[in-house]
PDB file of C-alpha atoms in Angstrom:
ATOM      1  CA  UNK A 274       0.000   0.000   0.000  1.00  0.00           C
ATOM      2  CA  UNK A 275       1.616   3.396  -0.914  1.00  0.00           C
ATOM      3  CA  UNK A 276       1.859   6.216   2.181  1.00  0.00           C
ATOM      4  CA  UNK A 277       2.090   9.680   2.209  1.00  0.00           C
ATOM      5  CA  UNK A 278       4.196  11.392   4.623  1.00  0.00           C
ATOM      6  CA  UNK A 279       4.284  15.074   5.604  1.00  0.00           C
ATOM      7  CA  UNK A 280       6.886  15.668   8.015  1.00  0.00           C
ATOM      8  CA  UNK A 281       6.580  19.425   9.067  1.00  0.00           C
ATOM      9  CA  UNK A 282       2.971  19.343  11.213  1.00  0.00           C
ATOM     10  CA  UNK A 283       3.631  23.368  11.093  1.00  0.00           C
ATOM     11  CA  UNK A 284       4.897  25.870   9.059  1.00  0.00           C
ATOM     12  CA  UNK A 285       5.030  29.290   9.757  1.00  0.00           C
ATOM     13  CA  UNK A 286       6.545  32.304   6.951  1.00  0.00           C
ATOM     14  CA  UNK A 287       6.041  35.976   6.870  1.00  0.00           C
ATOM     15  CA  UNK A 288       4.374  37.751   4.580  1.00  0.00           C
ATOM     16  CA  UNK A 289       5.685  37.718   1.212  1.00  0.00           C
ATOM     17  CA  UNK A 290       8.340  35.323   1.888  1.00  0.00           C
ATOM     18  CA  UNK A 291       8.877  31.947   0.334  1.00  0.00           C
ATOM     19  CA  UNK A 292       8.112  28.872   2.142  1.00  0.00           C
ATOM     20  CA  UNK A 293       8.549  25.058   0.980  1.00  0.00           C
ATOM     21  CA  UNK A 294       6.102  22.181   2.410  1.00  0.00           C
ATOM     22  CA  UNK A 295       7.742  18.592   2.332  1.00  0.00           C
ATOM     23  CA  UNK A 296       6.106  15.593   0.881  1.00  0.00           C
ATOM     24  CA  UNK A 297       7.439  11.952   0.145  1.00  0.00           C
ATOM     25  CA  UNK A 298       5.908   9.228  -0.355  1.00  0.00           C
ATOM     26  CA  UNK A 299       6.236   4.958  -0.711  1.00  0.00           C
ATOM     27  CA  UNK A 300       5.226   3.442  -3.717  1.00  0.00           C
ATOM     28  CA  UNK A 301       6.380   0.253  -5.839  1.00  0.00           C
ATOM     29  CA  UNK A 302       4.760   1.792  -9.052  1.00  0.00           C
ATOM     30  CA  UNK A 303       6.069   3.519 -11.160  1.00  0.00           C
ATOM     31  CA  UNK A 304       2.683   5.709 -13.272  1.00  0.00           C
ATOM     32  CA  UNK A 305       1.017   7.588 -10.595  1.00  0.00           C
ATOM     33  CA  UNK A 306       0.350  11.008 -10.250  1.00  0.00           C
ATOM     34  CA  UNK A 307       0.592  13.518  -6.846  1.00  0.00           C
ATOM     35  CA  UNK A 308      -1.074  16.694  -5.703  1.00  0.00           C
ATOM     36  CA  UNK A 309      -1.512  19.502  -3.155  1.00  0.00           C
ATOM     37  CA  UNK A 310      -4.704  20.507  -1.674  1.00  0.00           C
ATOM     38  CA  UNK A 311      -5.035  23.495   0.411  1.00  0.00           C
ATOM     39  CA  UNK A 312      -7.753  23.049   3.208  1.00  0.00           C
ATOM     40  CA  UNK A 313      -8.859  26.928   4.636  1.00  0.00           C
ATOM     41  CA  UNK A 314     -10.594  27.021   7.557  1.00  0.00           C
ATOM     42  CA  UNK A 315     -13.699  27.106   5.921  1.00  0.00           C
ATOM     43  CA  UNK A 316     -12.751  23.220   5.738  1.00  0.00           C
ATOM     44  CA  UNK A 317     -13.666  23.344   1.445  1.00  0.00           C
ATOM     45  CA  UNK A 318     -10.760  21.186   0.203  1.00  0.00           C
ATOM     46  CA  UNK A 319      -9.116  22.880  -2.663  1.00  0.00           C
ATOM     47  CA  UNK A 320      -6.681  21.744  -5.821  1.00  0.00           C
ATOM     48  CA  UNK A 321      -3.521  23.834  -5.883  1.00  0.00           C
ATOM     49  CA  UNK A 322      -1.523  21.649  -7.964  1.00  0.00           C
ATOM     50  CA  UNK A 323      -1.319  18.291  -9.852  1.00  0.00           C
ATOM     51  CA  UNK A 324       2.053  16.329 -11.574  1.00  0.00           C
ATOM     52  CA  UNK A 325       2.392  13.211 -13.319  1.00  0.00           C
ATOM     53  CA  UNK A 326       4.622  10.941 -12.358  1.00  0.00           C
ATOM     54  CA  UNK A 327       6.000  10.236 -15.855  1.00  0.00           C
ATOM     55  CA  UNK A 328       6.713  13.820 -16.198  1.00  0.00           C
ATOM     56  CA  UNK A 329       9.570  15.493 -15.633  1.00  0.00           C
ATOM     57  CA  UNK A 330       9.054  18.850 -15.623  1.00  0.00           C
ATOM     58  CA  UNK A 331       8.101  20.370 -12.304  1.00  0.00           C
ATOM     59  CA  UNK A 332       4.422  21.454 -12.416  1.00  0.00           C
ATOM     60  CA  UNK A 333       3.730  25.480 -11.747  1.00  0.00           C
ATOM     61  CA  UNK A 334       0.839  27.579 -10.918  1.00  0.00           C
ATOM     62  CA  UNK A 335       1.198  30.673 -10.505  1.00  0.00           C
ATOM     63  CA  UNK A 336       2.723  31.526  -7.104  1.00  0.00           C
ATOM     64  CA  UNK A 337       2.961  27.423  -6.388  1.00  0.00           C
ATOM     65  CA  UNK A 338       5.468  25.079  -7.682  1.00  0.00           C
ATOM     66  CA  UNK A 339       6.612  21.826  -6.834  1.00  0.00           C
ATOM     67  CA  UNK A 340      10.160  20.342  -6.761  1.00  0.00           C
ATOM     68  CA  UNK A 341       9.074  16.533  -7.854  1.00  0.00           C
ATOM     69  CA  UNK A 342      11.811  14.283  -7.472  1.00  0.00           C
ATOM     70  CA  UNK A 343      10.605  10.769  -8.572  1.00  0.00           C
ATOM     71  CA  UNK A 344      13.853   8.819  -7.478  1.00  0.00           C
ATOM     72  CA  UNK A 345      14.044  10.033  -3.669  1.00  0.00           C
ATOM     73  CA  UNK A 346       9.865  10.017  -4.243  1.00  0.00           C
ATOM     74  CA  UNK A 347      10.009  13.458  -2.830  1.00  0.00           C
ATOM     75  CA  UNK A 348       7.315  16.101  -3.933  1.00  0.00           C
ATOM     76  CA  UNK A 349       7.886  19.400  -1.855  1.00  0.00           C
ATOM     77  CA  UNK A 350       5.515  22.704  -2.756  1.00  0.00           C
ATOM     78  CA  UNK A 351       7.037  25.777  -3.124  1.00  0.00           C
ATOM     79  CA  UNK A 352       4.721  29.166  -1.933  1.00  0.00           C
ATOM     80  CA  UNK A 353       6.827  32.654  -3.361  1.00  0.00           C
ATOM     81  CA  UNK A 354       5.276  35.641  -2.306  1.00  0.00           C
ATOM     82  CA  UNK A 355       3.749  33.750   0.589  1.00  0.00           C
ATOM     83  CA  UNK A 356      -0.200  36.186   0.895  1.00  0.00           C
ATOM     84  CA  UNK A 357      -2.406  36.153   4.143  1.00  0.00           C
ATOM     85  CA  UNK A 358      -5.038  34.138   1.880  1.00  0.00           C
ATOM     86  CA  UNK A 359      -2.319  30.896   1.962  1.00  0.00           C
ATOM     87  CA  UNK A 360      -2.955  30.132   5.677  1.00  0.00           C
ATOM     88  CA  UNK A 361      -4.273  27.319   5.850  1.00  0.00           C
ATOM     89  CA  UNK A 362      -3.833  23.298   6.331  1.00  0.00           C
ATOM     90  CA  UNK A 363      -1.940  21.689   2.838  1.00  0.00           C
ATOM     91  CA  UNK A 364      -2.259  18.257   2.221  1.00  0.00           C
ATOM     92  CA  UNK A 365      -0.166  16.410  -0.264  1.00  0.00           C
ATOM     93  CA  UNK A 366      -1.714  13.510  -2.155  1.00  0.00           C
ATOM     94  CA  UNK A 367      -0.916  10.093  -4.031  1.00  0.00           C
ATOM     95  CA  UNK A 368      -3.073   8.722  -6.722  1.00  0.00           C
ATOM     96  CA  UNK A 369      -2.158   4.980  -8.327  1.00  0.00           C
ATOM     97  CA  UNK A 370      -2.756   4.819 -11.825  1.00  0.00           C
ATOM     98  CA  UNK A 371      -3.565   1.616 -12.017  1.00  0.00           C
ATOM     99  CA  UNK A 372      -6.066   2.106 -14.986  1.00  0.00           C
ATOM    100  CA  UNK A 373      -9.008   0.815 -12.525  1.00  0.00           C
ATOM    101  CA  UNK A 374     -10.220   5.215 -12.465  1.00  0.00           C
ATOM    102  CA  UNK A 375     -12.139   5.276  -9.286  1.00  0.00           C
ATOM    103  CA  UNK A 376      -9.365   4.824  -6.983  1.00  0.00           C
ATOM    104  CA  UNK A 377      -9.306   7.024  -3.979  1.00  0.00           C
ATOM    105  CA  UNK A 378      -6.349   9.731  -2.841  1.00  0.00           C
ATOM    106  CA  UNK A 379      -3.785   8.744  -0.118  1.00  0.00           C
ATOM    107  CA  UNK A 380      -3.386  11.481   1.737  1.00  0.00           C
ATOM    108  CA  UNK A 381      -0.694  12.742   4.051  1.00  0.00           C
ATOM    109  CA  UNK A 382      -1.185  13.926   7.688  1.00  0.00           C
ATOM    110  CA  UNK A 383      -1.236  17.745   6.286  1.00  0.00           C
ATOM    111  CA  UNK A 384       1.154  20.411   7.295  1.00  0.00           C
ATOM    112  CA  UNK A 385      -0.987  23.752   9.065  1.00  0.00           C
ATOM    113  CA  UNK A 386       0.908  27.170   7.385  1.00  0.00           C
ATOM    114  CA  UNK A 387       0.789  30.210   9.045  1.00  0.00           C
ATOM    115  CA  UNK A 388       1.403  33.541   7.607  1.00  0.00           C
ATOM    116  CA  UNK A 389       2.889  36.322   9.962  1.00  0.00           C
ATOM    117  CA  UNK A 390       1.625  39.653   8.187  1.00  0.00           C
TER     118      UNK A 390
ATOM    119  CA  UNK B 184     -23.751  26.655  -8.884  1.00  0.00           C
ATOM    120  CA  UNK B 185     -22.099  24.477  -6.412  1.00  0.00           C
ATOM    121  CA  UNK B 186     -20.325  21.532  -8.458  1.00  0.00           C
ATOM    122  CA  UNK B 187     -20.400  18.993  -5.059  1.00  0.00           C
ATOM    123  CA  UNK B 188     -23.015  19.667  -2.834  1.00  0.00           C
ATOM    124  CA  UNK B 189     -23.678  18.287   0.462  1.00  0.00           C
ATOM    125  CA  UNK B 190     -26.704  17.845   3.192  1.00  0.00           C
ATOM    126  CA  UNK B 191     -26.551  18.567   6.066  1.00  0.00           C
ATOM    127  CA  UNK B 192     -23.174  20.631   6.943  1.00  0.00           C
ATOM    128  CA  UNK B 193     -23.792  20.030  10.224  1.00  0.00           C
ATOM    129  CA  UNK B 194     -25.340  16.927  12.228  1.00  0.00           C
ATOM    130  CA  UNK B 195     -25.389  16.170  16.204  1.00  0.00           C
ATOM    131  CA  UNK B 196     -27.111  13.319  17.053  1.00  0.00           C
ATOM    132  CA  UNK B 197     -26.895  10.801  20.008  1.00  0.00           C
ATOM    133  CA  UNK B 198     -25.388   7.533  20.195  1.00  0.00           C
ATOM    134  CA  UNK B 199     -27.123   4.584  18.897  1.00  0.00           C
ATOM    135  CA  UNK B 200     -29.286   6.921  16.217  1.00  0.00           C
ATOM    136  CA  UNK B 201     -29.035   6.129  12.759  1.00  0.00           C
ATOM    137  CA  UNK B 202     -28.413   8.926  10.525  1.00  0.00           C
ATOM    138  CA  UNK B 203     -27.921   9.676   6.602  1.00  0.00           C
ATOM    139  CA  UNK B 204     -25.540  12.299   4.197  1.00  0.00           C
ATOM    140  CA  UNK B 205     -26.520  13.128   1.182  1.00  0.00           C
ATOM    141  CA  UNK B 206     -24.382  13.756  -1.657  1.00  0.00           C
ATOM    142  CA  UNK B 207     -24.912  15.306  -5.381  1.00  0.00           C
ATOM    143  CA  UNK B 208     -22.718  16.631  -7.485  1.00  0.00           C
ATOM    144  CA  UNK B 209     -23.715  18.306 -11.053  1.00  0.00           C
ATOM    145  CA  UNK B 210     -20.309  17.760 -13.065  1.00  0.00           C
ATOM    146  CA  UNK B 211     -21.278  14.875 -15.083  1.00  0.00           C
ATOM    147  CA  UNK B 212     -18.685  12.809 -13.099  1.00  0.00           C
ATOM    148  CA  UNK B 213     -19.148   8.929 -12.820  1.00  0.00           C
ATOM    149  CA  UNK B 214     -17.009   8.294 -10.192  1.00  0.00           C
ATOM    150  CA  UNK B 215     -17.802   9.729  -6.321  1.00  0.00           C
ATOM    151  CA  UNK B 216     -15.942   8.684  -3.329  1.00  0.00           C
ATOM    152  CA  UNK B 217     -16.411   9.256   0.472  1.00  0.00           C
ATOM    153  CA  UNK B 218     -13.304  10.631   2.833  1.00  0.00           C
ATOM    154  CA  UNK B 219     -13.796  10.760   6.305  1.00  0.00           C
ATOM    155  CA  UNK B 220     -11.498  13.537   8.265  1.00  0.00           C
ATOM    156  CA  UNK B 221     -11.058  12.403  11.746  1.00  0.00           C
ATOM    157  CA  UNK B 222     -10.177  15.059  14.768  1.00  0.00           C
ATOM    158  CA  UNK B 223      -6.674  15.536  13.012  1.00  0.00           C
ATOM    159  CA  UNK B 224      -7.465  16.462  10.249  1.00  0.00           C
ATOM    160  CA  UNK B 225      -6.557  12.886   9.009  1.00  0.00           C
ATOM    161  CA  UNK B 226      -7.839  12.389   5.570  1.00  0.00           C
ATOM    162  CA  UNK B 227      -8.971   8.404   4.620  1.00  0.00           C
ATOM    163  CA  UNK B 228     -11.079   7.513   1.516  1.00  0.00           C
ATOM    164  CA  UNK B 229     -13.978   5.121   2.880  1.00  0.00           C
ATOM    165  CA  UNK B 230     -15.902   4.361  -0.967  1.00  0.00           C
ATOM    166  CA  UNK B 231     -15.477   4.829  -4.523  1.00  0.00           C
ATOM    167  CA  UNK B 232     -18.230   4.251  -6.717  1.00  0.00           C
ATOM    168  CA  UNK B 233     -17.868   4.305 -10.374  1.00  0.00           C
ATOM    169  CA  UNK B 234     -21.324   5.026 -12.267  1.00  0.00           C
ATOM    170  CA  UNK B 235     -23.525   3.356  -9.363  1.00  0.00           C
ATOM    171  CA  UNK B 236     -21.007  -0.191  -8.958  1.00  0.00           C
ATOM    172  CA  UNK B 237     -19.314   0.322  -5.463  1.00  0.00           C
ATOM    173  CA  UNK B 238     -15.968   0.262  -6.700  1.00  0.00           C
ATOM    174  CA  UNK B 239     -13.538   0.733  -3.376  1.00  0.00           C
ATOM    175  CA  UNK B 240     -14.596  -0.039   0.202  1.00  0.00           C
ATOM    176  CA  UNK B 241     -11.874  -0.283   2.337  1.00  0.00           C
ATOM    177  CA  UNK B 242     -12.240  -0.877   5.801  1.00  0.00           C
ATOM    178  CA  UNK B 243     -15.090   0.294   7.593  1.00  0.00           C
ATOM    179  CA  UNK B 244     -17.484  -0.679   9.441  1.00  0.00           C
ATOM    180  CA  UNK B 245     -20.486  -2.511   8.315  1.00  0.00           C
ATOM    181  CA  UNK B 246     -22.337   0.235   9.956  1.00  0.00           C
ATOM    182  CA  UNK B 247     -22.040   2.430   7.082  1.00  0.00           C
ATOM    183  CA  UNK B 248     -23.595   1.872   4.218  1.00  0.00           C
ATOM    184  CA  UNK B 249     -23.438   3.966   0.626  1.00  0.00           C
ATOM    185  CA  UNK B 250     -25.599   4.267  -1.618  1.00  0.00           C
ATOM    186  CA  UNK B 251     -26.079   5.125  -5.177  1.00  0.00           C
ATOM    187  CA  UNK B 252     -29.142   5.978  -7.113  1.00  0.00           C
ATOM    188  CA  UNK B 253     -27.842   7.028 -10.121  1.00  0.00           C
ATOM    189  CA  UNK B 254     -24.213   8.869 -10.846  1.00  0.00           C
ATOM    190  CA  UNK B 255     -25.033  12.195  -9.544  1.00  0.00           C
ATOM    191  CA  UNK B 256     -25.753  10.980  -6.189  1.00  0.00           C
ATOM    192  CA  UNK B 257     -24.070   9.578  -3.509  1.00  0.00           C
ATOM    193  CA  UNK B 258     -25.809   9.055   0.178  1.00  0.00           C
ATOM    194  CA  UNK B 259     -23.942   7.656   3.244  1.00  0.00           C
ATOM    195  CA  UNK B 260     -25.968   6.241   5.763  1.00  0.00           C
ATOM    196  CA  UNK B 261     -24.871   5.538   9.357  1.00  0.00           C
ATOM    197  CA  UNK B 262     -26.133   3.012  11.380  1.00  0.00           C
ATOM    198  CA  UNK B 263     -26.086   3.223  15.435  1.00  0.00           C
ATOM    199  CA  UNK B 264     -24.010   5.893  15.553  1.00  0.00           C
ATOM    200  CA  UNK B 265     -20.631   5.612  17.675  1.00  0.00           C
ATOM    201  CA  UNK B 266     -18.638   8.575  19.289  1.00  0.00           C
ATOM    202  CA  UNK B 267     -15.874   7.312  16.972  1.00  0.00           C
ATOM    203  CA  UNK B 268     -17.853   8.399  14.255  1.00  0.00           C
ATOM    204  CA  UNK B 269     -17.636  12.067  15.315  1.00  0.00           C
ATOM    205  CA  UNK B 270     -15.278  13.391  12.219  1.00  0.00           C
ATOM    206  CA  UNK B 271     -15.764  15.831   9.219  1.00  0.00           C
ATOM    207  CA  UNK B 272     -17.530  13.714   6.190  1.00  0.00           C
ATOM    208  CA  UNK B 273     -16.273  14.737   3.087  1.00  0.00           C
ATOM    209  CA  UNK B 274     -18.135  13.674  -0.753  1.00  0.00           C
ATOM    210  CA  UNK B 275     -15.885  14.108  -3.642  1.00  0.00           C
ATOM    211  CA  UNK B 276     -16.405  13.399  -7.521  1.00  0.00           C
ATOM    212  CA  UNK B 277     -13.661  13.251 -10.103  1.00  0.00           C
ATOM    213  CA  UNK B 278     -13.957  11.761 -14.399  1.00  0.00           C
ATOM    214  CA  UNK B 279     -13.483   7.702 -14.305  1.00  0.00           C
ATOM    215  CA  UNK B 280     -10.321   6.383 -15.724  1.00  0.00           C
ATOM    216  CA  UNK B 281      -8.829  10.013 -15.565  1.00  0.00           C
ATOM    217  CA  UNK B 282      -6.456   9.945 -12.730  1.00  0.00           C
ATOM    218  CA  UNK B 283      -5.059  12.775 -13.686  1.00  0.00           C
ATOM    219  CA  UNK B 284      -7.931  14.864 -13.270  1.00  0.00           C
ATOM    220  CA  UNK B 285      -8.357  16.403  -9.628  1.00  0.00           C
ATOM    221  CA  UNK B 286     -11.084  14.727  -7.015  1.00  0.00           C
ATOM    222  CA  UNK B 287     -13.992  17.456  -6.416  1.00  0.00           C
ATOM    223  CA  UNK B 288     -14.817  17.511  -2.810  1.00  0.00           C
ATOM    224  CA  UNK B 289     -17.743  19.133  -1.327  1.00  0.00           C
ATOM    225  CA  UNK B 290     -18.078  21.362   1.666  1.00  0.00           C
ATOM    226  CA  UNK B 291     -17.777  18.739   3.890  1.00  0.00           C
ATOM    227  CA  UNK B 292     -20.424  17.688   6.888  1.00  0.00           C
ATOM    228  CA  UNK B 293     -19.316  17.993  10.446  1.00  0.00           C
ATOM    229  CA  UNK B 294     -20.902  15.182  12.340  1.00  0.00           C
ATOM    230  CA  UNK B 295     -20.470  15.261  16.115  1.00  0.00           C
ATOM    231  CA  UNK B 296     -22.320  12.066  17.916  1.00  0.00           C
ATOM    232  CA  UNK B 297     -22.868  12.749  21.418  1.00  0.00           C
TER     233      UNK B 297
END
């Protein structure tokens, strides 16, 4: 069974700084594909960014980018320009892509960022 | 319009009731899946169903039951309700054999058993 581990329960960055959220993950496959969801405290679970394993260009949106490093199965998000908006809980995420299409997320344990204004 | 939408957002009941969630999302999705958050924030998928066909059920109790009456809908029902159960239920919808594509989640319901 892949797992998902997040090893930085908090975070905490100042306002318009850069912070970097750590991710890796166990898996004997080798198609797969790994996301970020941001969790507010209004609890709505929201996308901030997707990569496929087979890849290997690092996925970017906007302010967000991820350093995906398949080998060490390390997937780290980058925040530049950290905003008050970005508080909140991130999760990082492990899909198989096993071809069956309704398999579930594996989440991590989420890491809670806090912006200092 | 709200893509995933969930009833109630909030439920307290007492121990032993029996209580239901309802789930609909208006994406045109044939896959929808159940997540239960626990207290920390813990994230675990609970069911997948593709197109009606329960497609995933990992461990849970026999207690909960989904159900499907036709893609756009999803219901969990609960069965004498634990104080385990207390956690944040969360409905999610996503394109089948697209694993690429992102899970939808709804709002969420908060269900605190008592």
């Amino acid at each position: 069974a892949q797992t998902v581990t997040q090893s930085q329960p908090e975070m905490s960055v100042q306002e318009a700084e850069t912070v970097t959220l750590s991710c890796t993950y166990d898996t004997s496959e080798s198609d797969y594909y790994l996301f970020w969801y941001k969790q507010p405290p209004s609890r709505q679970m929201i996308l901030v960014i997707r990569q496929e394993a087979y890849k290997q260009q690092n996925a970017t949106e906007n302010r967000f980018s991820v350093n995906f490093q398949k080998a060490a199965k390390s997937f780290s998000l980058k925040i530049s320009d950290s905003q008050l908006g970005d508080a909140a809980m991130y999760f990082c995420a492990y899909r198989t892509d096993s071809g069956g299409g309704a398999d579930g997320l594996t989440f991590g344990k989420g890491t809670h960022l806090i912006i200092q204004p | 319009d709200t893509a995933v939408s969930q009833t109630p957002k909030y439920l307290v009941t007492q121990m032993g009731n029996d209580k239901s969630i309802k789930c609909e999302q208006n994406l045109g999705h044939d896959t929808m899946y159940w997540y239960k958050q626990d207290s920390k924030k813990f994230l675990k998928i609970m069911f997948s169903y593709n197109n009606k066909e329960l497609i995933i059920n990992e461990t849970v109790p026999n207690r909960f039951s989904p159900k499907s009456p036709d893609k756009a809908h999803l219901n969990l029902h609960i069965n004498s309700l634990e104080l385990g159960d207390s956690a944040v239920y969360f409905c999610a919808s996503s394109p089948y054999r697209q694993s690429y594509n992102e899970q939808f989640f709804g709002p969420g319901t908060r269900l605190t058993v008592l």
